[in-house]
DNA sequence: AGCATATAGTAAGCAAGCCAACGGTTGCGA
DNA sequence: TCGCAACCGTTGGCTTGCTTACTATATGCT
């Protein structure tokens, strides 16, 4: 009765699901001129406007060079604005523009609809367990990454 | 007690976990001169040698243009060979080379070790439920993608 | 004061996805 | 038989991601 797609392994399953999700969202956001990655930036700023690029990189867990390019795009689209900081000229605060607000409310609906569609057929409890499981996996992988990075073993 | 990383939503969680997994595997496969995507090709050929590129694209669920470039890489590494098909000169069969075999057994161990590491702290039943949940999500997303694609409704 | 170090952001290069468009083969139908 | 449709693979262009290296600015230590 259970689906048990074990042929390809959980790792591939995880990658496939994530890739599919990106594909679906990219398509649905195309009419808005956005991609999934750009939306992640906007969504973060919607709740915490004025973050610096490095803070954004930390929150989104991607590299700062990637964040820089993403902001180039959304800034070119006029959705975001880099404002210099007075006391420290090294970094910028990234702010949403006026025209971003209405677009964000629209896109949020699309995203939420997609999420419920993606979780169709799962009970609330199953969804919770899925989230818990993914969180465990994520923290295991973070640990593995750090362990691999610090080659100098602390003995 | 439960981790419940719901702030960013299940979609982001899924993407984050998948991105981390790719990062970890890419690092661990770097000594072998492989990436995660190239490994996917080799793993598929290991069980079904001689597939065509289109068949590979179907199995791996990625575009044929992506498959073509992946094969360019692994072919340049000497792990794979494009053999013309006699009766139909349109396509090639992709075959593993001799030197690929031992490498595949080595890499398989790394991959399996990473999988168990990624699932550390989850019981077998939890792992099963995680896989089932992901499979449901994946099939929901596939359906969403197809629905979006076929604009001409068959009425 | 002055130099070393750390930090914010940028730039260049590569891999992997996608899409769209093209060229070469095959095969079917008029 | 001829031509058109379908199919396989390639190419080019775009976005995102990582890595590494670089510039500019701050800060801290001597």
XYZ file of C-alpha atoms (C1' of nucleotides) in Angstrom:
370
model
C 0.000 0.000 0.000
C 2.841 2.302 0.761
C 4.586 3.904 -2.145
C 8.164 3.248 -1.087
C 10.166 4.685 -3.940
C 13.363 3.162 -2.628
C 14.830 2.203 -5.971
C 16.625 5.473 -6.390
C 17.260 6.214 -2.736
C 16.154 8.947 -0.422
C 18.868 11.296 -1.590
C 17.687 11.255 -5.169
C 14.108 11.549 -4.025
C 14.975 14.655 -2.044
C 16.796 16.187 -4.982
C 14.038 15.337 -7.428
C 11.315 16.819 -5.260
C 13.272 20.007 -4.709
C 14.054 20.364 -8.402
C 10.427 19.851 -9.317
C 9.328 22.414 -6.782
C 11.726 24.953 -8.187
C 10.464 24.250 -11.674
C 6.817 24.652 -10.723
C 7.403 27.866 -8.812
C 9.609 29.340 -11.513
C 6.846 28.766 -14.026
C 4.133 30.245 -11.883
C 6.243 33.274 -11.011
C 7.274 33.916 -14.579
C 4.249 36.150 -15.269
C 5.461 38.330 -12.414
C 8.975 38.478 -13.822
C 10.347 36.657 -10.805
C 12.184 33.439 -10.107
C 12.089 31.310 -7.010
C 15.441 32.602 -5.786
C 14.476 36.203 -6.304
C 11.252 35.573 -4.469
C 13.190 34.230 -1.510
C 14.962 37.564 -1.249
C 11.733 39.532 -1.435
C 10.005 37.300 1.085
C 12.824 37.761 3.528
C 12.800 41.520 3.114
C 9.038 41.583 3.472
C 9.405 40.529 7.077
C 12.766 42.131 7.790
C 13.292 45.116 5.552
C 16.669 46.799 5.463
C 18.933 43.805 5.927
C 22.444 43.990 4.560
C 23.558 41.599 1.854
C 25.624 39.544 4.250
C 22.710 39.248 6.648
C 20.543 38.145 3.750
C 23.127 35.555 2.789
C 23.145 34.229 6.348
C 19.375 34.067 6.576
C 18.894 32.468 3.175
C 21.895 30.194 3.703
C 23.468 30.972 0.363
C 26.773 32.628 -0.509
C 27.063 36.380 -0.493
C 28.208 36.455 -4.107
C 24.978 34.742 -5.074
C 22.971 37.222 -3.032
C 24.734 40.093 -4.735
C 23.721 38.914 -8.171
C 20.165 38.193 -7.078
C 19.872 41.733 -5.776
C 21.274 43.030 -9.043
C 18.310 41.429 -10.770
C 15.534 42.530 -8.431
C 17.046 45.994 -8.245
C 17.027 46.172 -12.039
C 13.348 45.251 -11.854
C 12.797 48.165 -9.517
C 11.583 46.036 -6.630
C 14.458 46.743 -4.313
C 16.810 49.567 -3.512
C 20.372 49.574 -2.184
C 20.816 52.342 0.344
C 24.245 53.240 1.642
C 24.823 53.176 5.360
C 26.150 56.393 6.759
C 28.580 55.192 9.411
C 30.014 52.237 7.496
C 30.459 52.694 3.806
C 31.305 49.059 3.285
C 27.789 47.783 3.207
C 24.352 48.539 1.945
C 20.931 48.179 3.408
C 18.507 46.580 1.012
C 14.998 48.001 1.073
C 11.820 47.113 -0.752
C 10.399 49.786 -3.006
C 6.797 50.954 -3.041
C 5.903 48.958 -6.118
C 7.169 45.772 -4.519
C 4.479 45.681 -1.824
C 1.410 44.915 -3.930
C 3.342 42.399 -5.994
C 4.438 40.633 -2.850
C 0.896 40.131 -1.644
C -0.056 38.684 -5.021
C 2.905 36.352 -5.194
C 2.406 35.236 -1.612
C -0.978 33.839 -2.612
C 0.540 31.922 -5.493
C 3.202 30.511 -3.210
C 0.721 29.461 -0.557
C -1.518 27.855 -3.151
C 1.435 25.929 -4.492
C 2.376 24.781 -1.022
C -1.068 23.381 -0.290
C -1.076 21.767 -3.721
C 2.285 20.196 -3.045
C 1.063 18.793 0.262
C -2.244 17.521 -1.078
C -3.130 14.132 0.368
C -1.052 14.527 3.507
C -2.710 15.023 6.855
C -1.607 17.868 9.071
C 0.219 15.381 11.225
C 1.993 13.881 8.231
C 2.999 17.325 7.108
C 4.385 18.022 10.539
C 6.385 14.836 10.517
C 7.675 15.593 7.051
C 8.856 18.970 8.247
C 10.448 17.458 11.315
C 12.204 14.827 9.270
C 13.526 17.373 6.816
C 14.742 19.542 9.667
C 16.674 16.610 11.107
C 18.178 15.839 7.728
C 19.117 19.438 7.257
C 20.850 19.677 10.597
C 22.683 16.405 9.988
C 23.914 17.734 6.677
C 24.987 21.026 8.218
C 27.016 19.099 10.741
C 28.564 16.960 8.015
C 29.507 20.048 6.079
C 31.175 21.709 9.036
C 33.038 18.537 9.917
C 34.350 18.342 6.370
C 35.371 21.968 6.357
C 37.453 22.078 9.503
C 40.155 19.683 8.458
C 42.410 20.667 11.359
C 40.980 18.282 13.910
C 40.787 19.768 17.407
C 41.979 16.437 18.741
C 10.291 19.226 21.944
C 9.789 18.927 18.239
C 11.955 21.057 16.056
C 9.226 22.540 13.878
C 11.144 24.884 11.643
C 7.972 26.348 10.240
C 9.089 29.945 10.058
C 10.374 29.619 6.539
C 7.864 27.071 5.305
C 8.132 23.556 4.054
C 9.081 24.643 0.577
C 12.147 26.486 1.725
C 13.025 23.642 4.047
C 12.892 21.216 1.163
C 15.060 23.430 -0.990
C 17.553 24.061 1.773
C 17.957 20.392 2.584
C 18.429 19.481 -1.063
C 20.967 22.244 -1.603
C 22.916 21.164 1.450
C 22.911 17.574 0.291
C 24.266 18.568 -3.086
C 26.959 20.623 -1.419
C 28.047 17.789 0.863
C 28.109 15.214 -1.900
C 29.919 17.509 -4.314
C 32.642 18.013 -1.725
C 33.022 14.338 -0.949
C 33.085 13.402 -4.617
C 35.588 16.069 -5.540
C 38.571 13.773 -4.825
C 37.125 11.419 -7.425
C 36.724 14.199 -9.964
C 32.967 13.794 -9.926
C 29.951 15.912 -9.116
C 26.616 14.791 -7.806
C 24.958 15.161 -11.190
C 27.676 13.196 -12.949
C 27.376 10.502 -10.311
C 23.677 10.225 -11.019
C 24.497 9.366 -14.614
C 27.065 6.757 -13.636
C 24.780 5.209 -11.046
C 22.031 4.863 -13.582
C 24.342 3.287 -16.130
C 25.719 0.946 -13.485
C 22.361 -0.770 -13.317
C 21.259 -0.203 -16.899
C 24.255 0.119 -19.166
C 23.780 1.214 -22.746
C 20.881 3.601 -22.382
C 20.467 6.351 -24.923
C 20.675 9.953 -23.868
C 16.955 10.483 -24.131
C 16.310 7.427 -22.012
C 18.762 8.744 -19.466
C 16.993 12.078 -19.473
C 13.679 10.342 -18.848
C 15.035 8.208 -16.033
C 16.871 11.036 -14.316
C 14.007 13.421 -14.963
C 16.181 16.180 -16.365
C 16.299 17.765 -19.805
C 18.133 16.035 -22.602
C 20.318 19.067 -23.179
C 21.521 18.799 -19.576
C 22.189 15.107 -20.030
C 24.200 15.790 -23.142
C 26.517 18.155 -21.348
C 26.847 15.861 -18.355
C 27.918 13.077 -20.667
C 30.395 15.423 -22.314
C 32.074 15.738 -18.939
C 32.153 12.119 -17.890
C 33.194 11.123 -21.377
C 36.078 13.581 -21.189
C 37.025 11.886 -17.910
C 37.101 8.573 -19.706
C 34.369 7.013 -17.587
C 31.838 6.659 -20.332
C 31.736 6.016 -24.030
C 29.266 7.058 -26.717
C 28.727 4.221 -29.152
C 26.806 4.767 -32.353
C 23.854 2.558 -33.034
C 24.054 0.736 -36.311
C 20.485 0.793 -37.521
C 19.576 4.273 -36.369
C 22.249 6.872 -36.718
C 20.282 9.430 -34.779
C 21.266 8.260 -31.347
C 24.086 6.855 -29.292
C 24.189 4.263 -26.613
C 26.121 5.342 -23.579
C 28.338 2.672 -22.021
C 30.556 2.616 -18.968
C 34.239 2.065 -19.595
C 36.433 -0.439 -17.799
C 38.008 2.142 -15.539
C 34.588 3.313 -14.384
C 33.746 0.071 -12.604
C 36.178 0.199 -9.683
C 35.515 3.889 -9.178
C 31.809 3.226 -9.004
C 32.184 0.731 -6.187
C 34.286 3.221 -4.247
C 31.906 6.090 -4.765
C 28.924 3.948 -3.894
C 30.345 3.487 -0.427
C 30.784 7.220 0.011
C 27.230 7.816 -1.108
C 25.808 5.191 1.211
C 27.814 6.525 4.134
C 26.490 10.002 3.418
C 22.955 8.726 3.277
C 23.151 7.073 6.658
C 24.805 10.182 8.036
C 22.032 12.328 6.632
C 19.408 10.120 8.256
C 21.126 9.891 11.618
C 18.663 10.109 14.486
C 15.686 8.902 12.479
C 14.223 5.480 13.106
C 13.655 3.138 10.221
C 9.978 3.893 10.431
C 10.581 7.628 10.381
C 12.826 7.208 7.369
C 10.118 5.277 5.641
C 7.548 7.942 6.377
C 9.938 10.618 5.169
C 10.372 8.762 1.907
C 6.634 8.266 1.563
C 5.965 11.925 2.238
C 8.531 13.026 -0.289
C 7.109 10.654 -2.859
C 3.656 12.151 -2.374
C 5.051 15.660 -2.690
C 6.922 14.694 -5.798
C 3.886 13.209 -7.473
C 1.770 16.225 -6.535
C 4.350 18.497 -8.098
C 4.547 16.389 -11.230
C 0.804 16.675 -11.584
C 0.965 20.439 -11.058
C 3.610 20.722 -13.726
C 1.646 18.756 -16.274
C -1.512 20.687 -15.554
C 0.356 23.936 -16.158
C 1.916 22.641 -19.353
C -1.117 21.469 -21.237
C -2.820 24.779 -21.756
C -5.021 23.463 -24.568
C -7.702 21.797 -22.463
C -8.938 18.567 -24.019
C -12.460 19.560 -22.981
C 50.184 57.341 13.626
C 50.595 53.276 10.902
C 50.314 48.877 9.593
C 47.895 44.302 9.914
C 43.728 42.040 10.022
C 38.945 41.471 9.424
C 34.694 42.466 7.017
C 31.184 43.966 2.959
C 30.643 43.608 -1.425
C 32.132 42.535 -6.324
C 33.983 39.895 -10.236
C 35.296 35.924 -12.868
C 34.975 31.089 -13.789
C 32.667 26.661 -13.617
C 28.698 23.288 -13.134
C 23.952 22.246 -13.625
C 19.289 23.299 -14.480
C 15.937 25.191 -17.841
C 14.145 26.695 -22.472
C 14.092 27.515 -27.403
C 15.918 26.805 -31.778
C 18.513 24.173 -34.959
C 20.436 20.172 -37.887
C 20.460 15.436 -39.093
C 17.740 10.833 -39.505
C 14.058 8.131 -39.785
C 9.654 6.919 -41.123
C 5.040 7.560 -42.559
C 1.619 9.122 -45.743
C -0.008 11.331 -49.827
C 8.708 8.789 -54.562
C 8.574 12.866 -52.294
C 7.728 15.534 -48.548
C 6.473 16.331 -43.952
C 6.263 14.998 -39.192
C 8.543 12.962 -35.385
C 12.552 12.014 -32.992
C 17.722 12.353 -31.159
C 21.118 15.088 -30.095
C 23.551 19.654 -29.962
C 24.043 24.540 -29.285
C 23.330 29.024 -27.241
C 21.445 31.822 -23.764
C 19.761 32.590 -19.080
C 19.565 31.915 -13.806
C 21.370 30.090 -9.702
C 24.776 28.069 -6.993
C 29.680 27.506 -5.366
C 34.625 28.806 -5.178
C 38.392 31.813 -5.323
C 40.395 36.161 -5.695
C 40.066 41.046 -5.473
C 38.804 46.054 -3.828
C 37.455 49.085 -0.455
C 36.482 50.227 4.099
C 36.889 49.651 9.336
C 39.054 48.374 13.209
C 42.585 47.113 16.276
C 47.221 46.573 17.886
C 51.727 48.084 18.355
